[in-house]
mmCIF file of C-alpha atoms in Angstrom:
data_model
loop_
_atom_site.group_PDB
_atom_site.id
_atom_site.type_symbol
_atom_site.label_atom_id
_atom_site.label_comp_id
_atom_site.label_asym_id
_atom_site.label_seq_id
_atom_site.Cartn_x
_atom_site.Cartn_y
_atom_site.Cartn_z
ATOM 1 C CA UNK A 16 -15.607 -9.183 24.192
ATOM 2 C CA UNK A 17 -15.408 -11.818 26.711
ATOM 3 C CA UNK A 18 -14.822 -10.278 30.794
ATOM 4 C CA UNK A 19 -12.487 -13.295 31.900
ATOM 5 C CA UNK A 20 -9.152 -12.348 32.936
ATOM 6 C CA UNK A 21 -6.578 -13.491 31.503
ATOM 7 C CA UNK A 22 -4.249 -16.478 32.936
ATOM 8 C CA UNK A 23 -0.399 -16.921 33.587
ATOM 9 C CA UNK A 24 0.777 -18.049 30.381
ATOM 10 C CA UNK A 25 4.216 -18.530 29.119
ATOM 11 C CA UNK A 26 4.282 -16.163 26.541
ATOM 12 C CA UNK A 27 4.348 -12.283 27.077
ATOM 13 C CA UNK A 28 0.758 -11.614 28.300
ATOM 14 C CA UNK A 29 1.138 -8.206 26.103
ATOM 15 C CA UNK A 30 1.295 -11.173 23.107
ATOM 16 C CA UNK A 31 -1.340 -13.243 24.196
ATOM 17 C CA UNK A 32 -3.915 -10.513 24.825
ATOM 18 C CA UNK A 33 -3.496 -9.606 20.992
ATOM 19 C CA UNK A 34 -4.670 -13.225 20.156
ATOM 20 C CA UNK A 35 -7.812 -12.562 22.034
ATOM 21 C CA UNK A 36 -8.482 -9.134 21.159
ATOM 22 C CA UNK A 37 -7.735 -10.178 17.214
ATOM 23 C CA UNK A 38 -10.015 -12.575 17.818
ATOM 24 C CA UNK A 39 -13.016 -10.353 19.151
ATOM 25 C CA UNK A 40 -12.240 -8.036 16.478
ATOM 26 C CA UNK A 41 -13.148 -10.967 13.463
ATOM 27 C CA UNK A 42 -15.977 -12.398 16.162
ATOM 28 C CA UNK A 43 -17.682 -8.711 17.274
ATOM 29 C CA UNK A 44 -16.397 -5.882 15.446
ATOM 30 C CA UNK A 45 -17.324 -4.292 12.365
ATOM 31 C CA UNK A 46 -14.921 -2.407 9.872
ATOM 32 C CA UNK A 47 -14.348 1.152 10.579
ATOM 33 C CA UNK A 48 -16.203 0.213 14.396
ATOM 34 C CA UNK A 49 -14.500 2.042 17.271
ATOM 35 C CA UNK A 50 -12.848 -0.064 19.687
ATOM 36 C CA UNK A 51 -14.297 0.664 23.893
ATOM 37 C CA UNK A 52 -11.326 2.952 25.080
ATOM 38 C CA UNK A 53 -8.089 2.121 26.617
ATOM 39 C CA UNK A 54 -9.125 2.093 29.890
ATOM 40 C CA UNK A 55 -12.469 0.219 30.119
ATOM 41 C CA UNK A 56 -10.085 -2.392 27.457
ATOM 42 C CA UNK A 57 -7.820 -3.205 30.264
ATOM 43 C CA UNK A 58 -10.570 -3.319 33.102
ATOM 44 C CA UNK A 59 -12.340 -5.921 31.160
ATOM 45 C CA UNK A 60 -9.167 -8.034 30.261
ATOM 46 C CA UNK A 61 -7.629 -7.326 33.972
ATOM 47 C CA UNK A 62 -4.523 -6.081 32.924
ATOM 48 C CA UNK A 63 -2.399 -2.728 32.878
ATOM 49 C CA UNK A 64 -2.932 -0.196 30.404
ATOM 50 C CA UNK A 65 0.649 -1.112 29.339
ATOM 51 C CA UNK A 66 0.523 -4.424 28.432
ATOM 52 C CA UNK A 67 -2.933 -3.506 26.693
ATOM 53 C CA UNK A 68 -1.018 -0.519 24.922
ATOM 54 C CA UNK A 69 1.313 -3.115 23.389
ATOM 55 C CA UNK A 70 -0.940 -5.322 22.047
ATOM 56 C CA UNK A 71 -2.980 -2.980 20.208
ATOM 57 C CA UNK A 72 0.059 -1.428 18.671
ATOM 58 C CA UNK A 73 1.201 -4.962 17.473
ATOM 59 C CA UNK A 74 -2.275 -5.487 15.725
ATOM 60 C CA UNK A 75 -2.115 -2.143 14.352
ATOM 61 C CA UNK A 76 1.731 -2.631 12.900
ATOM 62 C CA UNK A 77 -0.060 -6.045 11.621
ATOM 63 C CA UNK A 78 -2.932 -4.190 9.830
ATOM 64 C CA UNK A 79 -5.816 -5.235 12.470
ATOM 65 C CA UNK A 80 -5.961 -1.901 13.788
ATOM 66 C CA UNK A 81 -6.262 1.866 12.967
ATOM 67 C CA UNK A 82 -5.155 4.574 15.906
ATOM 68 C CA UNK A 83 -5.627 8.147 15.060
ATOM 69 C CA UNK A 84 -5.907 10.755 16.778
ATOM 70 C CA UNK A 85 -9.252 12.697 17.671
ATOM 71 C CA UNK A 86 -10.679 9.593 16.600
ATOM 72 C CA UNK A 87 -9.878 6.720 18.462
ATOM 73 C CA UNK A 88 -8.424 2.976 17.703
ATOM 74 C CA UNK A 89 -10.906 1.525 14.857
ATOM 75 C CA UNK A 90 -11.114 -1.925 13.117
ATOM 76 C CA UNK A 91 -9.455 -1.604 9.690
ATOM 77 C CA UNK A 92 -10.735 -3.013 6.185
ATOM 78 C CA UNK A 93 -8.891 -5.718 4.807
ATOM 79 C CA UNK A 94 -5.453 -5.864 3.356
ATOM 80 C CA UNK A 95 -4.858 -4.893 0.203
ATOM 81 C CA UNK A 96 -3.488 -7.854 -2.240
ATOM 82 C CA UNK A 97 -0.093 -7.369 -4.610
ATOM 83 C CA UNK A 98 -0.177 -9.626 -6.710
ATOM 84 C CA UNK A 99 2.956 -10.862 -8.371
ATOM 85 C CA UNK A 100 1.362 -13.501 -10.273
ATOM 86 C CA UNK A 101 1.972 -14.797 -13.823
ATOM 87 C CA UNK A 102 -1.313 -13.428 -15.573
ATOM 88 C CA UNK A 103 -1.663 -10.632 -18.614
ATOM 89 C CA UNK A 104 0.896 -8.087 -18.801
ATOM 90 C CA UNK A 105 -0.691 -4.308 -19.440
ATOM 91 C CA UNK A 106 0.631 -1.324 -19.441
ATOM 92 C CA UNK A 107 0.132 1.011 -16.323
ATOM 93 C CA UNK A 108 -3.162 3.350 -17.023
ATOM 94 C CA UNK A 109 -5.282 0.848 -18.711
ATOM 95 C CA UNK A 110 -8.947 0.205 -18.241
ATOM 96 C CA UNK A 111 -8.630 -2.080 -15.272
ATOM 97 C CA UNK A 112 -6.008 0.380 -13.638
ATOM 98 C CA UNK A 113 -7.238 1.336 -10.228
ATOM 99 C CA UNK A 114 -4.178 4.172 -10.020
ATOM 100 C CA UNK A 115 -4.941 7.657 -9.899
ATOM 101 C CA UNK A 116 -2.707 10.294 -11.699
ATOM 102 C CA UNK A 117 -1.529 12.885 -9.294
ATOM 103 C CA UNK A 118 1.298 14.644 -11.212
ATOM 104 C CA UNK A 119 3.441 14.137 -13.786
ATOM 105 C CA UNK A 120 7.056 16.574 -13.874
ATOM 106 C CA UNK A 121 10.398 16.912 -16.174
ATOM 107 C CA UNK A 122 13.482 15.408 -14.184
ATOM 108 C CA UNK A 123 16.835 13.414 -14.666
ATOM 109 C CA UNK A 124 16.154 10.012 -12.325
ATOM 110 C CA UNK A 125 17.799 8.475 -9.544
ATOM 111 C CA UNK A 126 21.025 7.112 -11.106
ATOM 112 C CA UNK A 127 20.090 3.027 -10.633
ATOM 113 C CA UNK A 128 16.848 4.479 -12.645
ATOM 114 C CA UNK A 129 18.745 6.185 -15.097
ATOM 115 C CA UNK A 130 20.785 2.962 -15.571
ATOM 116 C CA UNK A 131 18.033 0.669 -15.641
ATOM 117 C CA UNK A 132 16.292 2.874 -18.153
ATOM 118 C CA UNK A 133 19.426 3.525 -20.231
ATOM 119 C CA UNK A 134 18.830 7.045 -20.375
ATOM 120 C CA UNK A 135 22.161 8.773 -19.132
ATOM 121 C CA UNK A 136 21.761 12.506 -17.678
ATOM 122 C CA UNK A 137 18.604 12.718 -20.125
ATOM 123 C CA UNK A 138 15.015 13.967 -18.271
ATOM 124 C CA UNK A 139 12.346 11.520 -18.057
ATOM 125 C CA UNK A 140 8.519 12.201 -17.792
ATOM 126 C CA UNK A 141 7.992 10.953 -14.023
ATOM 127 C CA UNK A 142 4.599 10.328 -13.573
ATOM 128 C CA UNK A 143 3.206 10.402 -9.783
ATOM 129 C CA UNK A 144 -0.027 8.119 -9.062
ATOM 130 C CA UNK A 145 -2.059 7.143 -5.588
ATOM 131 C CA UNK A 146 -3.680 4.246 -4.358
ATOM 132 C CA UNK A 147 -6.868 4.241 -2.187
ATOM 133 C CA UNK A 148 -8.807 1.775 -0.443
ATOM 134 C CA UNK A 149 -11.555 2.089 1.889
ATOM 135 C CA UNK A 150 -10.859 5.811 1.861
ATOM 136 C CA UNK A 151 -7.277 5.375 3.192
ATOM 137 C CA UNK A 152 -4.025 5.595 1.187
ATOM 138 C CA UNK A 153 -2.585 2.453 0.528
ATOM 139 C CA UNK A 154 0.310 3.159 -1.900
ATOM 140 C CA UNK A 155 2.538 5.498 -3.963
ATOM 141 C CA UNK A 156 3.658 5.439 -6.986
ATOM 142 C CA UNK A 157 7.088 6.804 -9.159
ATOM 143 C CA UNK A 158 6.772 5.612 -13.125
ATOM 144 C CA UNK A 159 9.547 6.875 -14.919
ATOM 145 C CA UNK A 160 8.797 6.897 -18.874
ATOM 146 C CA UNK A 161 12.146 7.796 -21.583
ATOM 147 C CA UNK A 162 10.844 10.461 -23.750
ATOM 148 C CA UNK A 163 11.720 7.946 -26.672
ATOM 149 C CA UNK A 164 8.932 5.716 -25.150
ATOM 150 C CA UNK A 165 6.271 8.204 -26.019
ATOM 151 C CA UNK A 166 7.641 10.141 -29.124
ATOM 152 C CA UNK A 167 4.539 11.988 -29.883
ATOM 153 C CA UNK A 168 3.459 13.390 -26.975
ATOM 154 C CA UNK A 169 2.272 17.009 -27.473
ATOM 155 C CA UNK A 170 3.339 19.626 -24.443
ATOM 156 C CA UNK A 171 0.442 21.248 -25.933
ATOM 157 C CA UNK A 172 -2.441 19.341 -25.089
ATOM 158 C CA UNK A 173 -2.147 18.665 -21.214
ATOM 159 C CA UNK A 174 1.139 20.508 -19.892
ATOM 160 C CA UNK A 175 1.356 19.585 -16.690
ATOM 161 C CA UNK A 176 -0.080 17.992 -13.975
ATOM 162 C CA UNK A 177 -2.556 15.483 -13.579
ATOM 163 C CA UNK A 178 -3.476 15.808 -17.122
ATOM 164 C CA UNK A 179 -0.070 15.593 -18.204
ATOM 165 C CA UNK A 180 0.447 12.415 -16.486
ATOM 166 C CA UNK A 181 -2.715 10.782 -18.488
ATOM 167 C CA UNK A 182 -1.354 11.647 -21.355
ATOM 168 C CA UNK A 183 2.148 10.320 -21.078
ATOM 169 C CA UNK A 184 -0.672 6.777 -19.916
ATOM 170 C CA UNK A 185 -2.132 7.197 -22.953
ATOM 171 C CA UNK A 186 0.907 7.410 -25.232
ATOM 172 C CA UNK A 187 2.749 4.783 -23.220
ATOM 173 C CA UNK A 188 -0.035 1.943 -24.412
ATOM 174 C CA UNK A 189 0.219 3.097 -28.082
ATOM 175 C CA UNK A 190 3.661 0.598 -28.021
ATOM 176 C CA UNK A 191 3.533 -3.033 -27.908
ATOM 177 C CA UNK A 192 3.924 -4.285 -24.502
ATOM 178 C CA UNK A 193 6.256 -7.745 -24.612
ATOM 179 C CA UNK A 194 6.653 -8.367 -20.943
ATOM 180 C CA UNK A 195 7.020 -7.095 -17.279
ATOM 181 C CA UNK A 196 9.175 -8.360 -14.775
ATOM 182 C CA UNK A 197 8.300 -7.345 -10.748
ATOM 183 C CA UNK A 198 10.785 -7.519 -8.005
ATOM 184 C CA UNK A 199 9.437 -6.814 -4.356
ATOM 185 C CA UNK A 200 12.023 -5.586 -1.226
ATOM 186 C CA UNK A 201 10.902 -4.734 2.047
ATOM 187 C CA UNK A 202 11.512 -0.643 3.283
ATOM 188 C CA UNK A 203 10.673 1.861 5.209
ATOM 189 C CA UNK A 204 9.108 4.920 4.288
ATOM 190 C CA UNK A 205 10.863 8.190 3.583
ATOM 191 C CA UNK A 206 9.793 11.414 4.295
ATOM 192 C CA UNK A 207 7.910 12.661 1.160
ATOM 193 C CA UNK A 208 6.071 8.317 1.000
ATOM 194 C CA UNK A 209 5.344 8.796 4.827
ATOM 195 C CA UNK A 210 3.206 11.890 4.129
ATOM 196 C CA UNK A 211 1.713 10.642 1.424
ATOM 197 C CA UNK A 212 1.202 7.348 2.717
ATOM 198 C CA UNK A 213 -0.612 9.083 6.260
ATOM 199 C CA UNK A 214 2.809 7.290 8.203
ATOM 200 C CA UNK A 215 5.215 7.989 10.584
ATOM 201 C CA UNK A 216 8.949 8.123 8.622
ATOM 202 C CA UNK A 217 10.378 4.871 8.932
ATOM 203 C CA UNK A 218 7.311 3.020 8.542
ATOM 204 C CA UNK A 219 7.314 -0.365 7.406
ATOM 205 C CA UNK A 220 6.936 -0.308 3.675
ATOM 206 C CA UNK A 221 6.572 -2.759 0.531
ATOM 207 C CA UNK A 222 8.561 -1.365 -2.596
ATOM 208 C CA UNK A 223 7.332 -3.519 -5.580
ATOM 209 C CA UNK A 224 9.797 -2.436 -9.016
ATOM 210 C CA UNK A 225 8.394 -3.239 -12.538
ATOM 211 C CA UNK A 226 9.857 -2.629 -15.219
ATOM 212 C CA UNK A 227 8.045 -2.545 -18.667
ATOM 213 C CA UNK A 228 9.630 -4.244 -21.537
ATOM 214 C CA UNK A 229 8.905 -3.245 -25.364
ATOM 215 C CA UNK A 230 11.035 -3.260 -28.507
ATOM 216 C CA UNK A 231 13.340 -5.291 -26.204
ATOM 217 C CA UNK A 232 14.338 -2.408 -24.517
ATOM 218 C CA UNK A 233 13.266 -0.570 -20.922
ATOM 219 C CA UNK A 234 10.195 1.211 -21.704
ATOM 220 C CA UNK A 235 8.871 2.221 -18.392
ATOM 221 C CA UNK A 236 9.886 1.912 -14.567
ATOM 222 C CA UNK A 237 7.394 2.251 -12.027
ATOM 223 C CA UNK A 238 8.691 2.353 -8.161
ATOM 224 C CA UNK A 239 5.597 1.495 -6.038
ATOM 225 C CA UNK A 240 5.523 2.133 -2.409
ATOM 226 C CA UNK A 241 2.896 -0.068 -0.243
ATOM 227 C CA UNK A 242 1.662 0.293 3.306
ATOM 228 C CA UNK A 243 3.236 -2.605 4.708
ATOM 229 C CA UNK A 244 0.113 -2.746 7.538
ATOM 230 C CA UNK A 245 -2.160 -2.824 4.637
ATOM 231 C CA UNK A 246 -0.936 -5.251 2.160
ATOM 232 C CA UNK A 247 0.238 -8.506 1.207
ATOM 233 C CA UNK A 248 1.651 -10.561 -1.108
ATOM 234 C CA UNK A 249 0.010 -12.888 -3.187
ATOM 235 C CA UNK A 250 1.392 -15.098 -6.244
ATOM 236 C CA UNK A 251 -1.801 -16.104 -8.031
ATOM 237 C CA UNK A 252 -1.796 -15.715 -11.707
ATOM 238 C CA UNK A 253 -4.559 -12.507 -11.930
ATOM 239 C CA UNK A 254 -1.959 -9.941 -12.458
ATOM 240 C CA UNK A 255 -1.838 -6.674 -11.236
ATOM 241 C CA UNK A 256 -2.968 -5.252 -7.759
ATOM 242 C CA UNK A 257 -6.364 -6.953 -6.018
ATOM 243 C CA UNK A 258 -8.300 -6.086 -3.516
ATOM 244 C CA UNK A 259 -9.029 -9.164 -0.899
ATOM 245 C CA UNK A 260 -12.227 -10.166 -1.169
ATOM 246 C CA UNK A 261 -12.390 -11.139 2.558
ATOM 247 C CA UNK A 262 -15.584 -10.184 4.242
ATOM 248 C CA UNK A 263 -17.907 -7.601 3.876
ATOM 249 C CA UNK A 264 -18.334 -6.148 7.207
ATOM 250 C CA UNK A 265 -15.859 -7.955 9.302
ATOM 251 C CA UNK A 266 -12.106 -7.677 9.776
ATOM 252 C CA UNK A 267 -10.358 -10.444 7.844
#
Protein backbone atom coordinates (compact mmCIF):
# COMPACT_ATOMS: atom_id res chain seq x y z
CA UNK A 1 0.00 0.00 0.00
CA UNK A 2 0.93 3.35 -1.10
CA UNK A 3 2.16 5.99 2.21
CA UNK A 4 0.56 9.24 0.59
CA UNK A 5 -2.00 10.84 2.58
CA UNK A 6 -4.94 11.27 1.49
CA UNK A 7 -6.40 14.76 0.05
CA UNK A 8 -9.58 16.94 0.77
CA UNK A 9 -12.02 15.45 -1.41
CA UNK A 10 -15.67 16.01 -1.67
CA UNK A 11 -16.86 12.85 -0.77
CA UNK A 12 -16.71 11.35 2.85
CA UNK A 13 -12.95 10.61 3.22
CA UNK A 14 -14.27 7.34 5.26
CA UNK A 15 -15.69 6.55 1.36
CA UNK A 16 -12.83 7.43 -0.49
CA UNK A 17 -10.25 5.58 1.61
CA UNK A 18 -12.30 2.30 0.75
CA UNK A 19 -11.58 3.02 -3.01
CA UNK A 20 -7.94 2.96 -2.25
CA UNK A 21 -7.74 0.31 0.18
CA UNK A 22 -10.11 -1.96 -2.35
CA UNK A 23 -7.78 -1.15 -4.64
CA UNK A 24 -4.51 -2.36 -2.75
CA UNK A 25 -6.39 -5.31 -1.79
CA UNK A 26 -6.86 -6.54 -5.88
CA UNK A 27 -3.13 -4.79 -6.50
CA UNK A 28 -1.13 -6.41 -3.16
CA UNK A 29 -3.10 -8.76 -1.27
CA UNK A 30 -3.61 -12.31 -1.48
CA UNK A 31 -6.87 -14.28 -0.47
CA UNK A 32 -7.10 -15.29 3.05
CA UNK A 33 -3.77 -12.55 3.58
CA UNK A 34 -4.07 -10.58 6.82
CA UNK A 35 -4.50 -7.02 6.44
CA UNK A 36 -1.37 -4.66 8.67
CA UNK A 37 -3.55 -3.75 11.82
CA UNK A 38 -5.80 -0.92 12.48
CA UNK A 39 -3.44 1.26 13.72
CA UNK A 40 -0.32 1.11 11.49
CA UNK A 41 -3.60 1.24 8.53
CA UNK A 42 -4.42 4.69 9.58
CA UNK A 43 -0.71 5.92 10.18
CA UNK A 44 0.06 5.03 6.67
CA UNK A 45 -3.18 6.59 5.11
CA UNK A 46 -2.96 9.71 7.73
CA UNK A 47 -6.22 9.45 8.99
CA UNK A 48 -8.18 8.54 12.32
CA UNK A 49 -8.79 5.14 13.28
CA UNK A 50 -12.47 6.13 12.76
CA UNK A 51 -12.73 7.03 9.46
CA UNK A 52 -10.37 3.91 8.73
CA UNK A 53 -12.89 1.76 10.92
CA UNK A 54 -15.63 2.74 8.47
CA UNK A 55 -14.17 1.95 5.48
CA UNK A 56 -13.15 -1.43 6.24
CA UNK A 57 -16.56 -2.25 7.53
CA UNK A 58 -18.09 -0.98 4.17
CA UNK A 59 -15.71 -3.40 2.19
CA UNK A 60 -16.47 -6.08 4.50
CA UNK A 61 -20.56 -5.51 4.23
CA UNK A 62 -19.48 -5.48 0.32
CA UNK A 63 -17.68 -8.89 0.50
CA UNK A 64 -13.93 -7.40 0.18
CA UNK A 65 -13.25 -8.09 3.64
CA UNK A 66 -13.36 -10.73 6.46
CA UNK A 67 -13.10 -9.38 10.38
CA UNK A 68 -13.06 -12.00 12.99
CA UNK A 69 -12.08 -12.07 15.96
CA UNK A 70 -8.70 -13.61 17.34
CA UNK A 71 -7.85 -13.43 13.87
CA UNK A 72 -7.75 -10.24 12.39
CA UNK A 73 -9.36 -8.41 9.11
CA UNK A 74 -8.35 -10.85 6.04
CA UNK A 75 -8.90 -10.56 2.22
CA UNK A 76 -11.88 -12.76 1.30
CA UNK A 77 -12.24 -15.27 -1.78
CA UNK A 78 -14.48 -14.29 -4.36
CA UNK A 79 -18.21 -14.05 -4.41
CA UNK A 80 -20.12 -16.77 -4.87
CA UNK A 81 -22.39 -16.67 -8.25
CA UNK A 82 -26.48 -17.47 -8.19
CA UNK A 83 -27.30 -18.01 -11.11
CA UNK A 84 -30.84 -17.50 -12.27
CA UNK A 85 -30.21 -18.27 -15.75
CA UNK A 86 -32.29 -20.16 -18.35
CA UNK A 87 -30.10 -23.45 -18.66
CA UNK A 88 -31.12 -27.35 -17.69
CA UNK A 89 -33.52 -27.80 -15.03
CA UNK A 90 -32.39 -30.78 -12.38
CA UNK A 91 -33.60 -31.78 -9.51
CA UNK A 92 -31.82 -30.70 -6.18
CA UNK A 93 -29.17 -33.66 -5.17
CA UNK A 94 -27.97 -34.53 -8.55
CA UNK A 95 -24.46 -35.23 -9.67
CA UNK A 96 -23.45 -31.65 -10.24
CA UNK A 97 -25.11 -30.62 -6.82
CA UNK A 98 -22.53 -28.90 -4.70
CA UNK A 99 -25.22 -29.00 -1.51
CA UNK A 100 -24.50 -30.94 1.41
CA UNK A 101 -27.31 -32.81 3.35
CA UNK A 102 -27.35 -31.79 6.93
CA UNK A 103 -30.74 -33.09 8.18
CA UNK A 104 -33.78 -34.03 7.03
CA UNK A 105 -37.09 -33.95 9.87
CA UNK A 106 -41.10 -34.65 9.83
CA UNK A 107 -43.01 -31.18 10.08
CA UNK A 108 -46.23 -29.29 8.84
CA UNK A 109 -44.58 -26.02 6.81
CA UNK A 110 -44.84 -22.47 7.09
CA UNK A 111 -48.42 -21.78 5.88
CA UNK A 112 -47.34 -19.72 2.36
CA UNK A 113 -45.31 -23.24 2.02
CA UNK A 114 -48.09 -25.29 2.79
CA UNK A 115 -50.11 -23.27 0.22
CA UNK A 116 -47.65 -23.22 -2.38
CA UNK A 117 -47.18 -26.94 -1.98
CA UNK A 118 -50.91 -27.70 -1.69
CA UNK A 119 -50.46 -29.80 1.16
CA UNK A 120 -52.93 -28.43 3.93
CA UNK A 121 -51.97 -29.32 7.74
CA UNK A 122 -50.18 -32.52 6.14
CA UNK A 123 -46.16 -33.06 7.31
CA UNK A 124 -43.64 -32.68 4.72
CA UNK A 125 -40.08 -34.27 4.62
CA UNK A 126 -37.96 -30.90 5.13
CA UNK A 127 -34.71 -31.53 4.07
CA UNK A 128 -31.81 -29.14 5.56
CA UNK A 129 -28.57 -28.66 3.23
CA UNK A 130 -25.23 -26.23 3.52
CA UNK A 131 -23.21 -24.44 1.23
CA UNK A 132 -19.40 -23.95 1.53
CA UNK A 133 -16.88 -22.10 -0.22
CA UNK A 134 -13.40 -21.48 0.52
CA UNK A 135 -14.06 -23.09 3.88
CA UNK A 136 -16.71 -20.48 4.86
CA UNK A 137 -20.51 -20.93 4.83
CA UNK A 138 -22.07 -19.32 2.12
CA UNK A 139 -25.74 -20.47 2.24
CA UNK A 140 -28.65 -22.40 3.81
CA UNK A 141 -30.97 -24.31 2.63
CA UNK A 142 -35.01 -25.38 3.55
CA UNK A 143 -36.44 -28.00 0.65
CA UNK A 144 -39.73 -28.98 1.52
CA UNK A 145 -40.77 -32.35 -0.41
CA UNK A 146 -44.97 -33.64 -0.15
CA UNK A 147 -44.75 -37.16 0.90
CA UNK A 148 -46.79 -37.84 -2.41
CA UNK A 149 -43.60 -36.60 -4.24
CA UNK A 150 -41.60 -39.53 -3.05
CA UNK A 151 -44.19 -42.40 -2.48
CA UNK A 152 -41.74 -45.08 -1.89
CA UNK A 153 -39.51 -43.93 0.42
CA UNK A 154 -38.68 -46.57 3.07
CA UNK A 155 -38.35 -45.12 6.94
CA UNK A 156 -36.39 -48.19 7.06
CA UNK A 157 -33.42 -47.67 5.18
CA UNK A 158 -32.00 -44.20 6.41
CA UNK A 159 -34.40 -42.85 9.30
CA UNK A 160 -33.20 -39.81 9.99
CA UNK A 161 -30.72 -37.44 9.54
CA UNK A 162 -28.30 -36.82 7.02
CA UNK A 163 -29.01 -40.09 5.50
CA UNK A 164 -32.54 -39.53 5.55
CA UNK A 165 -32.24 -36.41 3.69
CA UNK A 166 -30.25 -38.35 0.69
CA UNK A 167 -32.73 -40.50 0.43
CA UNK A 168 -35.75 -38.30 0.15
CA UNK A 169 -32.69 -36.69 -2.99
CA UNK A 170 -32.69 -39.82 -4.31
CA UNK A 171 -36.42 -40.55 -4.51
CA UNK A 172 -37.19 -36.97 -5.49
CA UNK A 173 -35.18 -37.53 -9.08
CA UNK A 174 -37.01 -40.87 -9.68
CA UNK A 175 -40.07 -38.27 -11.09
CA UNK A 176 -39.88 -36.42 -14.21
CA UNK A 177 -38.75 -32.99 -13.67
CA UNK A 178 -40.87 -30.46 -16.23
CA UNK A 179 -39.64 -27.15 -15.02
CA UNK A 180 -38.39 -24.79 -12.18
CA UNK A 181 -39.23 -21.39 -11.69
CA UNK A 182 -36.70 -19.09 -9.17
CA UNK A 183 -37.75 -15.93 -7.55
CA UNK A 184 -34.96 -13.95 -5.57
CA UNK A 185 -35.94 -11.14 -2.55
CA UNK A 186 -33.52 -9.44 -0.56
CA UNK A 187 -33.56 -10.29 3.67
CA UNK A 188 -31.98 -10.36 6.53
CA UNK A 189 -30.99 -13.20 8.43
CA UNK A 190 -32.90 -14.72 11.32
CA UNK A 191 -31.65 -16.18 14.21
CA UNK A 192 -31.32 -19.96 13.47
CA UNK A 193 -29.70 -18.61 9.24
CA UNK A 194 -27.39 -16.14 11.24
CA UNK A 195 -25.79 -19.04 13.15
CA UNK A 196 -25.61 -21.09 10.53
CA UNK A 197 -24.56 -18.63 8.15
CA UNK A 198 -21.40 -17.42 10.87
CA UNK A 199 -23.63 -13.72 10.93
CA UNK A 200 -24.77 -11.30 13.12
CA UNK A 201 -28.99 -11.49 13.14
CA UNK A 202 -30.12 -9.08 10.76
CA UNK A 203 -27.52 -9.62 8.33
CA UNK A 204 -27.99 -8.81 4.89
CA UNK A 205 -29.27 -11.89 3.17
CA UNK A 206 -30.29 -13.25 -0.46
CA UNK A 207 -33.44 -15.63 -0.24
CA UNK A 208 -33.62 -17.34 -3.72
CA UNK A 209 -37.33 -19.63 -3.82
CA UNK A 210 -37.59 -22.50 -6.40
CA UNK A 211 -40.08 -24.34 -6.78
CA UNK A 212 -39.94 -27.76 -8.65
CA UNK A 213 -42.60 -28.54 -11.09
CA UNK A 214 -43.61 -32.30 -12.11
CA UNK A 215 -46.90 -33.93 -13.09
CA UNK A 216 -47.96 -30.25 -13.32
CA UNK A 217 -48.15 -30.00 -9.85
CA UNK A 218 -45.63 -28.52 -6.86
CA UNK A 219 -43.22 -31.19 -6.32
CA UNK A 220 -40.60 -29.61 -4.22
CA UNK A 221 -39.85 -26.09 -2.54
CA UNK A 222 -36.50 -25.23 -1.63
CA UNK A 223 -36.00 -21.77 0.49
CA UNK A 224 -32.28 -20.86 0.05
CA UNK A 225 -30.65 -18.38 2.23
CA UNK A 226 -27.33 -16.59 0.75
CA UNK A 227 -24.68 -14.47 2.41
CA UNK A 228 -25.47 -11.34 0.86
CA UNK A 229 -21.43 -10.24 1.36
CA UNK A 230 -20.64 -13.32 -0.50
CA UNK A 231 -22.80 -13.58 -3.47
CA UNK A 232 -24.25 -12.25 -6.47
CA UNK A 233 -26.51 -12.49 -9.00
CA UNK A 234 -25.92 -13.57 -12.30
CA UNK A 235 -28.48 -14.32 -15.31
CA UNK A 236 -26.37 -16.42 -17.66
CA UNK A 237 -27.97 -19.48 -18.99
CA UNK A 238 -25.60 -22.30 -16.90
CA UNK A 239 -28.19 -23.01 -14.36
CA UNK A 240 -27.79 -23.64 -10.95
CA UNK A 241 -25.27 -22.07 -8.39
CA UNK A 242 -21.44 -21.15 -9.79
CA UNK A 243 -18.62 -20.37 -8.32
CA UNK A 244 -16.81 -17.07 -9.95
CA UNK A 245 -14.04 -17.99 -11.62
CA UNK A 246 -12.27 -14.66 -10.81
CA UNK A 247 -8.67 -15.03 -9.90
CA UNK A 248 -6.75 -17.49 -8.32
CA UNK A 249 -4.93 -15.78 -5.64
CA UNK A 250 -6.24 -12.31 -5.73
CA UNK A 251 -9.42 -10.66 -4.48
CA UNK A 252 -11.81 -10.12 -7.38
Amino acid sequence: MGTTQLESVPEPKYWHLKTVLSQALDSEFSVGEILPNERDLAARFGVARATLRQALEQLELEGRLQRRRGVGTTVAPPRMGVSLGTGPHTWPGGPEDAWQPVDCSAAVPPAAVADALGTGDEPVHIVRRSRVSAGRPVAAELLYVPQSSVPELSAIDAPSGAARARAVLRELQRAELERQENAVELGSAGADDAKELDRLPGAPVLVVTTRFVAAGRTAALSVATYRADTCRLTFGDAGGVEIDAGAQRRAS
